[in-house]
Short mmCIF file of C-alpha atoms and ligand atoms in Angstrom, two decimals:
data_model
loop_
_atom_site.label_atom_id
_atom_site.label_comp_id
_atom_site.label_asym_id
_atom_site.label_seq_id
_atom_site.Cartn_x
_atom_site.Cartn_y
_atom_site.Cartn_z
CA UNK A 1 -7.83 25.68 7.52
CA UNK A 2 -8.09 27.09 4.42
CA UNK A 3 -5.48 26.49 1.60
CA UNK A 4 -3.44 22.78 1.57
CA UNK A 5 -0.46 21.80 -0.20
CA UNK A 6 -0.23 18.03 -1.35
CA UNK A 7 3.75 17.25 -1.53
CA UNK A 8 3.05 14.04 -3.59
CA UNK A 9 1.83 12.81 -6.71
CA UNK A 10 -0.11 10.10 -8.52
CA UNK A 11 -2.85 8.65 -7.51
CA UNK A 12 -2.49 9.63 -3.55
CA UNK A 13 -2.53 12.86 -4.61
CA UNK A 14 -5.49 13.08 -6.39
CA UNK A 15 -6.91 10.76 -3.64
CA UNK A 16 -6.11 13.65 -0.68
CA UNK A 17 -7.14 16.82 -2.83
CA UNK A 18 -10.74 15.09 -3.64
CA UNK A 19 -11.48 15.02 -0.07
CA UNK A 20 -9.87 18.28 0.75
CA UNK A 21 -12.17 20.54 -1.95
CA UNK A 22 -15.40 18.64 -0.35
CA UNK A 23 -14.02 20.28 2.44
CA UNK A 24 -14.42 23.44 1.14
CA UNK A 25 -11.17 23.90 1.79
CA UNK A 26 -8.36 25.15 -1.22
CA UNK A 27 -5.88 22.89 -2.89
CA UNK A 28 -2.13 23.35 -3.87
CA UNK A 29 -0.33 20.43 -5.73
CA UNK A 30 3.18 20.29 -6.54
CA UNK A 31 4.43 18.68 -9.98
CA UNK A 32 7.83 17.37 -11.68
CA UNK A 33 8.32 18.41 -15.08
CA UNK A 34 7.09 15.17 -17.08
CA UNK A 35 3.89 15.03 -14.42
CA UNK A 36 2.68 19.16 -15.65
CA UNK A 37 -0.56 17.62 -17.00
CA UNK A 38 -1.00 14.81 -14.75
CA UNK A 39 -4.87 14.41 -13.17
CA UNK A 40 -3.49 16.43 -9.47
CA UNK A 41 -2.43 19.24 -11.05
CA UNK A 42 -5.17 19.19 -13.09
CA UNK A 43 -7.46 18.92 -10.18
CA UNK A 44 -6.08 21.32 -7.75
CA UNK A 45 -6.92 24.89 -7.43
CA UNK A 46 -3.41 25.68 -7.65
CA UNK A 47 -0.14 24.04 -8.91
CA UNK A 48 3.73 24.86 -8.39
CA UNK A 49 6.40 23.24 -11.00
CA UNK A 50 8.89 22.39 -8.13
CA UNK A 51 12.01 20.77 -10.32
CA UNK A 52 13.15 18.03 -12.78
CA UNK A 53 12.02 14.76 -13.38
CA UNK A 54 14.24 12.28 -10.29
CA UNK A 55 12.69 12.80 -6.83
CA UNK A 56 15.58 14.28 -5.42
CA UNK A 57 15.09 17.06 -7.61
CA UNK A 58 11.10 17.91 -7.38
CA UNK A 59 9.34 15.60 -4.96
CA UNK A 60 11.71 15.09 -2.26
CA UNK A 61 12.96 18.83 -1.71
CA UNK A 62 11.30 19.66 1.20
CA UNK A 63 13.35 23.46 1.81
CA UNK A 64 11.74 24.09 -2.16
CA UNK A 65 8.32 23.24 -1.61
CA UNK A 66 7.61 24.65 2.54
CA UNK A 67 9.14 27.92 0.37
CA UNK A 68 7.10 28.02 -1.98
CA UNK A 69 4.18 27.03 0.18
CA UNK A 70 4.99 30.20 2.06
CA UNK A 71 4.40 32.11 -0.76
CA UNK A 72 1.17 30.73 -2.06
CA UNK A 73 0.15 31.43 2.07
CA UNK A 74 -0.46 28.08 2.53
CA UNK A 75 -1.75 26.77 5.75
CA UNK A 76 -1.49 23.25 6.27
CA UNK A 77 0.75 20.40 4.38
CA UNK A 78 -0.07 17.11 3.70
CA UNK A 79 2.42 14.28 2.58
CA UNK A 80 1.32 11.25 1.39
CA UNK A 81 2.68 8.49 1.06
CA UNK A 82 6.50 7.65 0.49
CA UNK A 83 8.43 10.69 -0.46
CA UNK A 84 8.18 13.34 2.54
CA UNK A 85 5.86 11.40 4.64
CA UNK A 86 8.49 10.14 7.10
CA UNK A 87 10.88 12.36 7.02
CA UNK A 88 10.80 13.64 10.94
CA UNK A 89 13.03 16.71 9.66
CA UNK A 90 10.23 17.78 7.22
CA UNK A 91 7.75 17.38 9.23
CA UNK A 92 9.86 19.72 12.11
CA UNK A 93 10.82 22.02 8.94
CA UNK A 94 6.97 22.95 8.13
CA UNK A 95 5.87 23.58 11.81
CA UNK A 96 9.22 26.10 12.12
CA UNK A 97 7.53 27.91 9.14
CA UNK A 98 4.16 28.27 11.08
CA UNK A 99 2.57 25.34 8.56
CA UNK A 100 0.26 22.92 9.94
CA UNK A 101 2.25 19.16 8.77
CA UNK A 102 -0.54 16.85 8.35
CA UNK A 103 0.98 13.70 10.10
CA UNK A 104 2.27 12.87 13.74
CA UNK A 105 4.87 14.94 15.67
CA UNK A 106 8.66 14.85 14.07
CA UNK A 107 9.78 13.01 17.58
CA UNK A 108 7.01 10.08 17.02
CA UNK A 109 8.14 9.71 13.48
CA UNK A 110 11.67 9.55 14.16
CA UNK A 111 10.82 7.21 16.66
CA UNK A 112 8.62 5.00 14.66
CA UNK A 113 10.34 5.17 11.62
CA UNK A 114 13.57 3.59 12.77
CA UNK A 115 12.55 -0.09 13.87
CA UNK A 116 15.07 -0.77 16.78
CA UNK A 117 13.82 2.54 18.51
CA UNK A 118 10.32 1.62 17.82
CA UNK A 119 10.79 -1.73 19.13
CA UNK A 120 12.80 -0.09 22.05
CA UNK A 121 9.56 2.27 22.52
CA UNK A 122 7.28 -0.60 22.85
CA UNK A 123 8.72 -3.02 24.91
CA UNK A 124 7.46 -1.41 27.72
CA UNK A 125 4.51 -2.10 26.86
CA UNK A 126 3.90 -5.76 26.63
CA UNK A 127 3.32 -6.14 23.40
CA UNK A 128 4.70 -9.36 22.19
CA UNK A 129 7.90 -8.93 18.85
CA UNK A 130 9.17 -11.14 17.13
CA UNK A 131 12.20 -12.87 18.95
CA UNK A 132 15.16 -10.52 17.48
CA UNK A 133 18.39 -8.48 18.44
CA UNK A 134 17.75 -4.51 20.01
CA UNK A 135 20.67 -3.32 18.56
CA UNK A 136 22.05 -2.35 15.34
CA UNK A 137 24.94 -4.88 14.53
CA UNK A 138 28.19 -4.60 12.70
CA UNK A 139 30.68 -6.80 14.31
CA UNK A 140 30.09 -10.37 12.44
CA UNK A 141 31.64 -12.51 15.18
CA UNK A 142 28.51 -11.07 17.42
CA UNK A 143 26.53 -11.25 14.78
CA UNK A 144 26.76 -15.15 14.26
CA UNK A 145 26.30 -15.97 17.91
CA UNK A 146 23.14 -13.50 18.99
CA UNK A 147 22.19 -15.51 14.98
CA UNK A 148 22.33 -19.07 16.55
CA UNK A 149 21.03 -17.80 19.63
CA UNK A 150 17.85 -17.19 18.06
CA UNK A 151 18.14 -19.91 15.27
CA UNK A 152 18.17 -20.00 11.73
CA UNK A 153 16.81 -19.20 9.54
CA UNK A 154 17.00 -14.82 10.19
CA UNK A 155 16.12 -11.82 8.82
CA UNK A 156 18.66 -8.91 8.22
CA UNK A 157 16.70 -5.72 7.95
CA UNK A 158 17.39 -2.36 7.86
CA UNK A 159 17.09 -0.23 10.57
CA UNK A 160 15.81 2.72 8.41
CA UNK A 161 14.49 0.27 5.70
CA UNK A 162 10.61 0.53 3.81
CA UNK A 163 8.51 -0.43 1.25
CA UNK A 164 9.50 -3.95 1.23
CA UNK A 165 13.35 -2.91 0.93
CA UNK A 166 16.82 -4.19 2.67
CA UNK A 167 16.06 -7.19 3.89
CA UNK A 168 17.86 -10.91 3.71
CA UNK A 169 16.41 -14.43 4.59
CA UNK A 170 19.96 -16.16 6.17
CA UNK A 171 19.20 -19.53 6.35
CA UNK A 172 22.76 -21.13 7.62
CA UNK A 173 25.81 -19.53 9.20
CA UNK A 174 27.93 -19.80 6.92
CA UNK A 175 26.13 -17.27 4.83
CA UNK A 176 26.15 -14.50 7.54
CA UNK A 177 29.04 -12.85 6.93
CA UNK A 178 28.54 -12.52 2.79
CA UNK A 179 25.04 -11.43 3.49
CA UNK A 180 25.23 -8.52 6.97
CA UNK A 181 28.34 -7.34 4.52
CA UNK A 182 25.80 -6.53 2.01
CA UNK A 183 22.77 -5.66 3.55
CA UNK A 184 24.88 -3.34 5.67
CA UNK A 185 26.17 -1.27 2.31
CA UNK A 186 22.74 -1.20 0.79
CA UNK A 187 21.08 0.21 3.87
CA UNK A 188 23.84 3.01 3.74
CA UNK A 189 23.29 3.29 -0.14
CA UNK A 190 19.45 3.47 0.04
CA UNK A 191 18.08 4.74 3.05
CA UNK A 192 21.19 6.43 4.47
CA UNK A 193 21.94 4.81 7.43
CA UNK A 194 23.91 1.50 7.83
CA UNK A 195 22.11 0.22 10.46
CA UNK A 196 21.14 -3.22 10.43
CA UNK A 197 19.68 -6.25 12.96
CA UNK A 198 18.03 -9.36 13.08
CA UNK A 199 15.07 -10.97 13.45
CA UNK A 200 14.20 -14.68 13.90
CA UNK A 201 12.60 -15.41 10.06
CA UNK A 202 9.06 -16.30 10.52
CA UNK A 203 8.60 -19.70 8.08
CA UNK A 204 4.93 -18.79 7.23
CA UNK A 205 3.49 -15.71 8.73
CA UNK A 206 0.64 -13.47 7.82
CA UNK A 207 0.69 -10.18 7.74
CA UNK A 208 -1.91 -8.55 9.53
CA UNK A 209 -2.17 -4.85 10.34
CA UNK A 210 -4.29 -2.26 12.50
CA UNK A 211 -5.35 1.16 11.44
CA UNK A 212 -5.48 3.98 13.90
CA UNK A 213 -6.70 7.49 14.99
CA UNK A 214 -5.23 9.25 17.33
CA UNK A 215 -6.77 12.84 18.29
CA UNK A 216 -4.42 15.72 20.28
CA UNK A 217 -7.06 15.11 23.30
CA UNK A 218 -5.53 11.97 24.03
CA UNK A 219 -8.22 9.59 22.23
CA UNK A 220 -6.65 6.90 20.01
CA UNK A 221 -8.91 4.65 18.27
CA UNK A 222 -8.32 1.21 16.25
CA UNK A 223 -9.83 1.08 13.06
CA UNK A 224 -9.81 -2.76 13.02
CA UNK A 225 -7.74 -4.84 10.74
CA UNK A 226 -5.85 -4.99 7.62
CA UNK A 227 -4.56 -8.58 6.24
CA UNK A 228 -1.89 -7.99 3.12
CA UNK A 229 -0.64 -11.27 3.22
CA UNK A 230 -0.10 -11.50 -0.65
CA UNK A 231 2.75 -10.04 -1.40
CA UNK A 232 6.11 -10.12 -4.08
CA UNK A 233 9.23 -9.09 -2.78
CA UNK A 234 8.16 -8.44 0.48
CA UNK A 235 5.90 -5.42 -0.54
CA UNK A 236 1.66 -6.15 -0.30
CA UNK A 237 0.08 -6.36 -3.33
CA UNK A 238 -3.51 -7.18 -2.60
CA UNK A 239 -4.96 -6.36 0.46
CA UNK A 240 -8.46 -6.58 2.39
CA UNK A 241 -10.63 -6.34 5.52
CA UNK A 242 -11.24 -7.69 7.85
CA UNK A 243 -8.44 -10.54 7.80
CA UNK A 244 -10.34 -14.15 6.89
CA UNK A 245 -9.37 -15.65 10.06
CA UNK A 246 -9.39 -12.68 13.29
CA UNK A 247 -12.13 -13.88 15.28
CA UNK A 248 -13.85 -10.88 17.37
CA UNK A 249 -11.38 -11.92 20.25
CA UNK A 250 -8.39 -11.61 19.39
CA UNK A 251 -9.27 -8.61 17.22
CA UNK A 252 -9.85 -6.91 20.36
CA UNK A 253 -6.61 -8.32 21.91
CA UNK A 254 -4.54 -6.84 18.71
CA UNK A 255 -6.67 -3.91 18.41
CA UNK A 256 -5.27 -2.74 21.88
CA UNK A 257 -1.90 -3.52 21.49
CA UNK A 258 -2.29 -1.16 18.25
CA UNK A 259 -3.53 1.36 20.32
CA UNK A 260 -0.71 0.84 23.16
CA UNK A 261 1.66 1.16 20.40
CA UNK A 262 0.16 4.47 19.21
CA UNK A 263 0.63 5.63 22.44
CA UNK A 264 4.08 4.47 22.94
CA UNK A 265 5.33 7.68 20.66
CA UNK A 266 2.76 10.07 21.53
CA UNK A 267 1.13 10.05 18.89
CA UNK A 268 -1.35 12.16 16.97
CA UNK A 269 -3.10 11.71 13.36
CA UNK A 270 -3.48 8.59 11.17
CA UNK A 271 -1.28 5.63 11.58
CA UNK A 272 -0.85 1.67 11.09
CA UNK A 273 0.42 -1.18 13.36
CA UNK A 274 2.09 -4.27 11.19
CA UNK A 275 2.12 -7.30 13.15
CA UNK A 276 3.00 -10.75 11.77
CA UNK A 277 1.09 -13.52 12.56
CA UNK A 278 2.29 -17.12 12.76
CA UNK A 279 0.26 -20.56 12.23
CA UNK A 280 -1.14 -21.03 15.80
CA UNK A 281 -2.32 -17.24 15.66
CA UNK A 282 0.38 -15.73 17.59
CA UNK A 283 1.09 -12.14 16.58
CA UNK A 284 4.46 -9.78 16.99
CA UNK A 285 4.41 -6.20 16.50
CA UNK A 286 6.64 -5.54 13.39
CA UNK A 287 6.83 -1.85 12.52
CA UNK A 288 5.09 1.26 12.96
CA UNK A 289 4.08 3.37 9.84
CA UNK A 290 3.68 6.84 10.92
CA UNK A 291 1.46 8.14 7.71
CA UNK A 292 -1.38 7.62 5.47
CA UNK A 293 -1.48 3.87 4.22
CA UNK A 294 -1.11 2.94 0.37
CA UNK A 295 -4.43 0.56 1.09
CA UNK A 296 -6.46 2.69 3.14
CA UNK A 297 -9.38 2.28 1.18
CA UNK A 298 -10.56 -0.81 2.60
CA UNK A 299 -10.58 0.33 5.44
CA UNK A 300 -12.61 3.07 4.50
CA UNK A 301 -15.20 1.02 2.71
CA UNK A 302 -15.69 -1.35 6.42
CA UNK A 303 -15.74 1.56 8.36
CA UNK A 304 -17.71 4.27 6.22
CA UNK A 305 -14.53 7.18 7.64
CA UNK A 306 -12.93 9.09 5.21
CA UNK A 307 -9.20 8.89 6.31
CA UNK A 308 -7.99 12.02 4.77
CA UNK A 309 -10.74 13.75 6.38
CA UNK A 310 -10.02 12.38 9.98
CA UNK A 311 -6.35 13.71 9.10
CA UNK A 312 -7.48 17.10 8.15
CA UNK A 313 -10.22 17.68 11.47
CA UNK A 314 -6.75 16.26 14.21
CA UNK A 315 -4.48 18.08 12.87
CA UNK A 316 -7.48 20.75 12.41
CA UNK A 317 -7.54 20.13 16.71
CA UNK A 318 -10.69 18.37 16.67
CA UNK A 319 -11.39 16.03 18.81
CA UNK A 320 -12.74 12.65 17.66
CA UNK A 321 -16.26 12.19 17.62
CA UNK A 322 -16.03 8.24 17.48
CA UNK A 323 -16.13 5.73 20.38
CA UNK A 324 -14.47 2.69 20.59
CA UNK A 325 -17.62 0.92 21.09
CA UNK A 326 -20.12 2.28 18.29
CA UNK A 327 -17.29 1.59 15.44
CA UNK A 328 -19.02 -1.49 13.43
CA UNK A 329 -16.89 -3.18 10.62
CA UNK A 330 -19.51 -3.82 8.12
CA UNK A 331 -19.11 -5.98 5.30
CA UNK A 332 -15.64 -6.78 3.40
CA UNK A 333 -13.55 -4.93 0.98
CA UNK A 334 -10.74 -5.89 -1.62
CA UNK A 335 -7.32 -3.65 -3.04
CA UNK A 336 -5.54 -5.15 -5.85
CA UNK A 337 -2.29 -2.65 -6.59
CA UNK A 338 -2.06 -2.11 -10.61
CA UNK A 339 1.47 -1.94 -10.72
CA UNK A 340 3.09 -1.84 -14.16
CA UNK A 341 4.36 -4.77 -13.85
CA UNK A 342 4.80 -7.65 -15.40
CA UNK A 343 3.76 -10.91 -13.09
CA UNK A 344 4.82 -13.25 -15.90
CA UNK A 345 8.17 -12.14 -15.26
CA UNK A 346 9.17 -12.11 -11.98
CA UNK A 347 7.04 -8.57 -11.92
CA UNK A 348 9.91 -6.88 -13.31
CA UNK A 349 8.77 -3.43 -14.01
CA UNK A 350 7.06 -2.28 -17.51
CA UNK A 351 7.03 1.15 -17.94
CA UNK A 352 5.49 2.08 -21.18
CA UNK A 353 2.46 4.78 -22.01
CA UNK A 354 -1.19 4.13 -21.88
CA UNK A 355 -2.03 3.79 -25.12
CA UNK A 356 -6.18 2.48 -24.27
CA UNK A 357 -7.43 3.06 -20.58
CA UNK A 358 -10.82 2.81 -19.47
CA UNK A 359 -11.39 2.29 -15.67
CA UNK A 360 -14.46 -0.20 -14.22
CA UNK A 361 -17.48 1.73 -12.76
CA UNK A 362 -19.97 0.11 -10.92
CA UNK A 363 -21.59 0.09 -7.38
CA UNK A 364 -19.44 -1.16 -5.01
CA UNK A 365 -15.86 0.19 -7.30
CA UNK A 366 -13.58 2.11 -6.21
CA UNK A 367 -11.11 3.26 -8.49
CA UNK A 368 -8.03 5.48 -6.96
CA UNK A 369 -6.20 6.19 -9.97
CA UNK A 370 -3.66 9.08 -11.41
CA UNK A 371 -3.38 8.28 -14.83
CA UNK A 372 -5.26 9.02 -18.44
CA UNK A 373 -5.00 7.61 -21.14
CA UNK A 374 -2.09 8.78 -23.26
CA UNK A 375 -0.01 9.42 -20.58
CA UNK A 376 3.34 7.57 -20.24
CA UNK A 377 3.95 5.93 -16.83
CA UNK A 378 7.12 7.58 -15.83
CA UNK A 379 10.62 5.49 -15.00
CA UNK A 380 11.40 8.25 -12.12
CA UNK A 381 8.72 6.99 -9.42
CA UNK A 382 7.00 3.92 -8.02
CA UNK A 383 5.27 1.63 -10.95
CA UNK A 384 2.18 1.60 -9.26
CA UNK A 385 -0.81 3.04 -11.23
CA UNK A 386 -3.96 2.75 -9.70
CA UNK A 387 -5.34 1.03 -7.35
CA UNK A 388 -9.02 -0.96 -8.10
CA UNK A 389 -10.94 -1.47 -4.52
CA UNK A 390 -14.36 -3.44 -4.00
CA UNK A 391 -16.62 -4.26 -1.49
CA UNK A 392 -19.33 -6.78 -0.73
CA UNK A 393 -21.93 -7.57 1.89
CA UNK A 394 -18.87 -11.10 2.62
CA UNK A 395 -16.09 -11.57 1.69
CA UNK A 396 -17.11 -13.87 -1.80
CA UNK A 397 -18.78 -10.92 -3.01
CA UNK A 398 -15.86 -8.47 -2.70
CA UNK A 399 -13.83 -11.41 -4.45
CA UNK A 400 -16.68 -11.63 -7.11
CA UNK A 401 -17.17 -8.25 -7.63
CA UNK A 402 -13.12 -7.83 -7.92
CA UNK A 403 -12.94 -10.36 -10.65
CA UNK A 404 -15.79 -8.68 -12.35
CA UNK A 405 -13.92 -4.86 -12.32
CA UNK A 406 -10.62 -6.63 -13.09
CA UNK A 407 -12.51 -8.25 -16.43
CA UNK A 408 -13.89 -4.54 -16.87
CA UNK A 409 -10.82 -2.42 -16.64
CA UNK A 410 -8.70 -1.68 -20.01
CA UNK A 411 -5.49 -1.24 -19.69
CA UNK A 412 -3.21 -1.50 -23.09
CA UNK A 413 0.10 -0.46 -23.70
CA UNK A 414 1.77 -1.53 -20.39
CA UNK A 415 1.57 -5.38 -18.61
CA UNK A 416 -0.06 -4.56 -15.43
CA UNK A 417 -0.37 -6.63 -12.33
CA UNK A 418 -4.13 -7.20 -12.64
CA UNK A 419 -3.98 -10.58 -14.21
CA UNK A 420 -2.20 -11.70 -11.41
CA UNK A 421 -5.26 -10.33 -9.11
CA UNK A 422 -7.75 -12.14 -10.82
CA UNK A 423 -5.52 -15.22 -10.54
CA UNK A 424 -5.43 -14.42 -6.67
CA UNK A 425 -9.03 -13.68 -6.67
CA UNK A 426 -9.90 -17.27 -8.25
CA UNK A 427 -7.52 -19.14 -5.94
CA UNK A 428 -8.77 -21.98 -3.79
CA UNK A 429 -6.45 -20.85 -0.99
CA UNK A 430 -7.15 -17.30 -1.33
CA UNK A 431 -10.78 -17.75 -0.90
CA UNK A 432 -10.35 -20.36 1.60
CA UNK A 433 -8.61 -17.98 3.49
CA UNK A 434 -6.21 -20.64 3.89
CA UNK A 435 -2.70 -18.77 2.59
CA UNK A 436 0.04 -16.64 3.41
CA UNK A 437 2.88 -14.10 2.96
CA UNK A 438 4.70 -17.13 0.83
CA UNK A 439 1.54 -17.32 -1.49
CA UNK A 440 3.42 -16.67 -4.90
CA UNK A 441 5.95 -19.29 -3.80
CA UNK A 442 3.41 -21.38 -2.93
CA UNK A 443 0.61 -21.17 -4.82
CA UNK A 444 1.28 -19.04 -8.21
CA UNK A 445 1.69 -20.78 -11.42
CA UNK A 446 2.98 -18.32 -13.94
CA UNK A 447 1.71 -21.67 -16.73
CA UNK A 448 -1.78 -21.54 -15.28
CA UNK A 449 -1.84 -17.83 -16.00
CA UNK A 450 -0.62 -18.01 -19.52
CA UNK A 451 -3.21 -20.97 -19.58
CA UNK A 452 -5.99 -19.03 -18.72
CA UNK A 453 -4.75 -16.24 -20.98
CA UNK A 454 -4.97 -18.08 -24.07
CA UNK A 455 -8.08 -19.55 -23.02
CA UNK A 456 -9.68 -15.87 -22.56
CA UNK A 457 -8.21 -14.74 -25.83
CA UNK A 458 -10.00 -17.72 -27.75
CA UNK A 459 -12.83 -16.99 -25.67
CA UNK A 460 -12.59 -13.26 -26.73
CA UNK A 461 -11.92 -14.32 -30.77
CA UNK A 462 -14.54 -17.26 -30.30
CA UNK A 463 -17.05 -14.01 -29.51
CA UNK A 464 -15.74 -11.65 -31.89
CA UNK A 465 -16.17 -14.93 -34.72
CA UNK A 466 -20.02 -15.17 -33.61
CA UNK A 467 -20.67 -11.33 -32.72
CA UNK A 468 -18.98 -10.84 -36.60
CA UNK A 469 -21.19 -14.27 -37.69
CA UNK A 470 -24.29 -12.32 -36.12
CA UNK A 471 -23.78 -8.88 -37.34
CA UNK A 472 -23.47 -9.85 -41.20
CA UNK A 473 -26.69 -12.00 -41.01
CA UNK A 474 -28.58 -8.97 -39.79
CA UNK A 475 -26.68 -6.65 -42.39
CA UNK A 476 -27.30 -8.87 -45.18
CA UNK A 477 -31.19 -9.80 -44.73
CA UNK A 478 -33.00 -7.70 -46.77
CA UNK A 479 -30.56 -8.46 -50.00
CA UNK A 480 -28.90 -11.58 -49.39
CA UNK A 481 -30.08 -15.04 -48.66
CA UNK A 482 -29.56 -15.71 -45.01
CA UNK A 483 -26.35 -17.79 -44.71
CA UNK A 484 -26.44 -20.47 -42.72
P1 ADP B 501 2.61 0.24 2.47
O1 ADP B 501 3.19 0.41 3.58
O2 ADP B 501 2.06 1.82 2.61
O3 ADP B 501 1.73 -0.66 2.84
P2 ADP B 501 4.52 0.17 0.72
O4 ADP B 501 5.20 -0.78 1.49
O5 ADP B 501 4.49 -0.35 -0.34
O6 ADP B 501 2.77 0.48 1.16
O7 ADP B 501 5.06 1.56 0.77
C1 ADP B 501 4.52 2.65 0.45
C2 ADP B 501 5.33 3.98 -0.33
O8 ADP B 501 6.32 4.58 0.56
C3 ADP B 501 6.10 3.18 -1.28
O9 ADP B 501 6.04 4.24 -2.73
C4 ADP B 501 7.48 2.71 -0.80
O10 ADP B 501 9.02 3.15 -1.84
C5 ADP B 501 7.71 3.88 0.09
N1 ADP B 501 8.71 3.37 1.03
C6 ADP B 501 7.78 2.96 2.67
N2 ADP B 501 8.84 3.07 3.04
C7 ADP B 501 10.29 3.83 2.73
C8 ADP B 501 11.37 4.23 2.75
N3 ADP B 501 12.10 3.79 4.48
N4 ADP B 501 12.32 4.74 2.48
C9 ADP B 501 11.61 5.18 0.88
N5 ADP B 501 10.40 4.71 0.40
C10 ADP B 501 9.85 4.00 1.22
P1 ADP B 502 9.13 -2.76 5.57
O1 ADP B 502 8.84 -2.02 5.99
O2 ADP B 502 9.57 -3.10 4.24
O3 ADP B 502 7.32 -2.54 5.48
P2 ADP B 502 8.17 -4.80 7.26
O4 ADP B 502 8.73 -4.83 8.12
O5 ADP B 502 7.10 -4.40 7.51
O6 ADP B 502 9.12 -3.92 6.24
O7 ADP B 502 8.03 -6.34 6.67
C1 ADP B 502 7.73 -6.38 5.71
C2 ADP B 502 7.22 -8.04 4.82
O8 ADP B 502 8.00 -8.40 4.97
C3 ADP B 502 5.86 -8.14 5.93
O9 ADP B 502 5.05 -7.72 5.18
C4 ADP B 502 6.31 -9.67 5.81
O10 ADP B 502 6.13 -10.43 4.56
C5 ADP B 502 8.47 -10.20 5.60
N1 ADP B 502 8.75 -9.84 6.85
C6 ADP B 502 9.64 -8.84 7.70
N2 ADP B 502 10.16 -9.37 8.79
C7 ADP B 502 9.71 -10.78 9.10
C8 ADP B 502 10.18 -11.66 9.70
N3 ADP B 502 10.47 -11.88 11.15
N4 ADP B 502 9.80 -13.01 9.33
C9 ADP B 502 9.01 -13.58 8.12
N5 ADP B 502 8.57 -12.50 7.55
C10 ADP B 502 8.84 -11.39 7.62
MG1 MG B 503 5.82 -2.51 6.67
#
C-alpha cells in the first residue's frame, strides 16, 4: 500500500492522514471549495478539489472520488466517519475498481447499517436485546397492538438512522398514530428509507459501547468499553474509557457479546458494538457502527494502540499481533466534543469565524482538530470543531486534566461546548459516576452555567486589575512615588 486517499474532511481526515504519513504511506486529500485551505488539505501530499460546498456535491460523490483516485493511482480509500463510511455501495465500488476499502466488506456494512437486519443477525447468538419489533412498521393498527405488548413509553426508530437522528419517544397510545406518520416521513427524507420500528424506551439507561478489531484470519478482539452517556439530542458529547461502573467480570461478558456481534456479520477491521445498560446493570444490544468512531481516541489512550494503524494493517491482510489476554487497560481517558453550538440555548449551532483559536498543550492532552485561527466553520457540515481528549492515571486525574485543558483552550468568534464540558466535569453526578443518558435533563442548569460565566468574568476582571496595578507599580517606580 503506497498511497491512501482519505474521503473525508475536518479533524478526522487530518487525524487519519497523520497515521498514514507516519507509516510512510502517501496521502491524498479531497476537498470542497470552502475547504480549499483547510489543514487536512495542506497536510496531504496531494489534494483533489471534488466539488461545491454541499456534501451531496462533494464529499458524498462516491463515483467521482473513485475516478479521481484511480487517476492518481491510489491503492486504498479510508472513509473516516459520516459521509461515505457506512455506504455499502461505495465500499463495493471501491473494491470493484481494484482499490482497497479500509473498512469491512460491503455485506457487513449493509447488514449492520440497517438496525433491523442487525438485530436479526445478532438474535441467533443469544445476545440480549431491547424488547421491540423485528420488522418495519407501516400499519398503525398493528403498531398500536405491538406497542401495547411492549409497554409504554416506547421509542420509534428509523432502521437506517444514525447520528442520533430519526428517533421519537411516544409516552401514550393516543400519540402513536401521529408520531408514526411523522417518523416514517422523516426517515424517508433523511435516510432515503422509510422503515421504522419500535423499541421499549429504557427509562434511565447508560450508553456503553465496545471497540472491536477483526483481522482477515479469523481473529476478533475487543478493546474494552467507552461510556458515552452524556448526550444531547441522542448524540454523544462527552465520552470516556473505561466506564466508571463496569467491573472486570461484566466487562469480560460484554466484550464477549461484542465479539459475537462482530462474528455475526463476518466483520473485518475496526468497529463498535453499542449497548444500553439499565439500572440493574442488564445490557442490551443497540447497534453496530461499521467504521472508526468519533470517540476512538479514548480507547487509544487506555490501550496504547493507534486504531487507524490497526485498520490499515488489517486492510493490508496482516494478522492481529495481539491476544485478548495480553490487552491491558491502563489509566483513564475523557473526550469532549467541541461543537460550534450554544450550550445556553439548546445547543443550537452557532457558526462563525474563529477569530481567536489557541489549543491547550501539555502532557496527557490531545486535541484532534481540523481548523486554524481565522477559519470559518462552514454551515454545510457537522458543526464539530475539535475533540479535546485528556488522560490520567485514574478517573479523577483525567477529569482534573480536562478542566485545566478547557481553561487553556481559547476559542473566540463562535460559542462552543467547552463551557458545558467544564460544567459536566465539575458536577458531582458526573464525578461520582452516577449518571445516565438524561444527564442534561436531570442535572444541567443553564442558570448555573451563566453564573459560573459571570463569576469567571469577574475573577478575570479582578486579575486584570491586579496585574494592571502591579504593572503600574513596576513601571512608575523609578520616577514617581509609589501608589498605595
Ligand atoms: P459516533 O456514532 O461515531 O459516536 P455520531 O453518532 O455523532 O458519532 O456520528 C458520527 C458522524 O456520522 C456524524 O457526523 C453523524 O452525523 C454521521 N452519521 C452517522 N450515521 C449516519 C447516518 N445513518 N446518516 C447520516 N449521517 C450519519
Ligand atoms: P444512532 O444510530 O443515532 O446512534 P442509537 O440506536 O445508537 O442511534 O441510539 C442513540 C442514542 O439514543 C442512545 O445512545 C440512547 O441515548 C438513545 N436510545 C436509543 N435507543 C433507546 C432505547 N430503546 N431506550 C432509551 N434510549 C435509547
Ligand atoms: Mg448509535
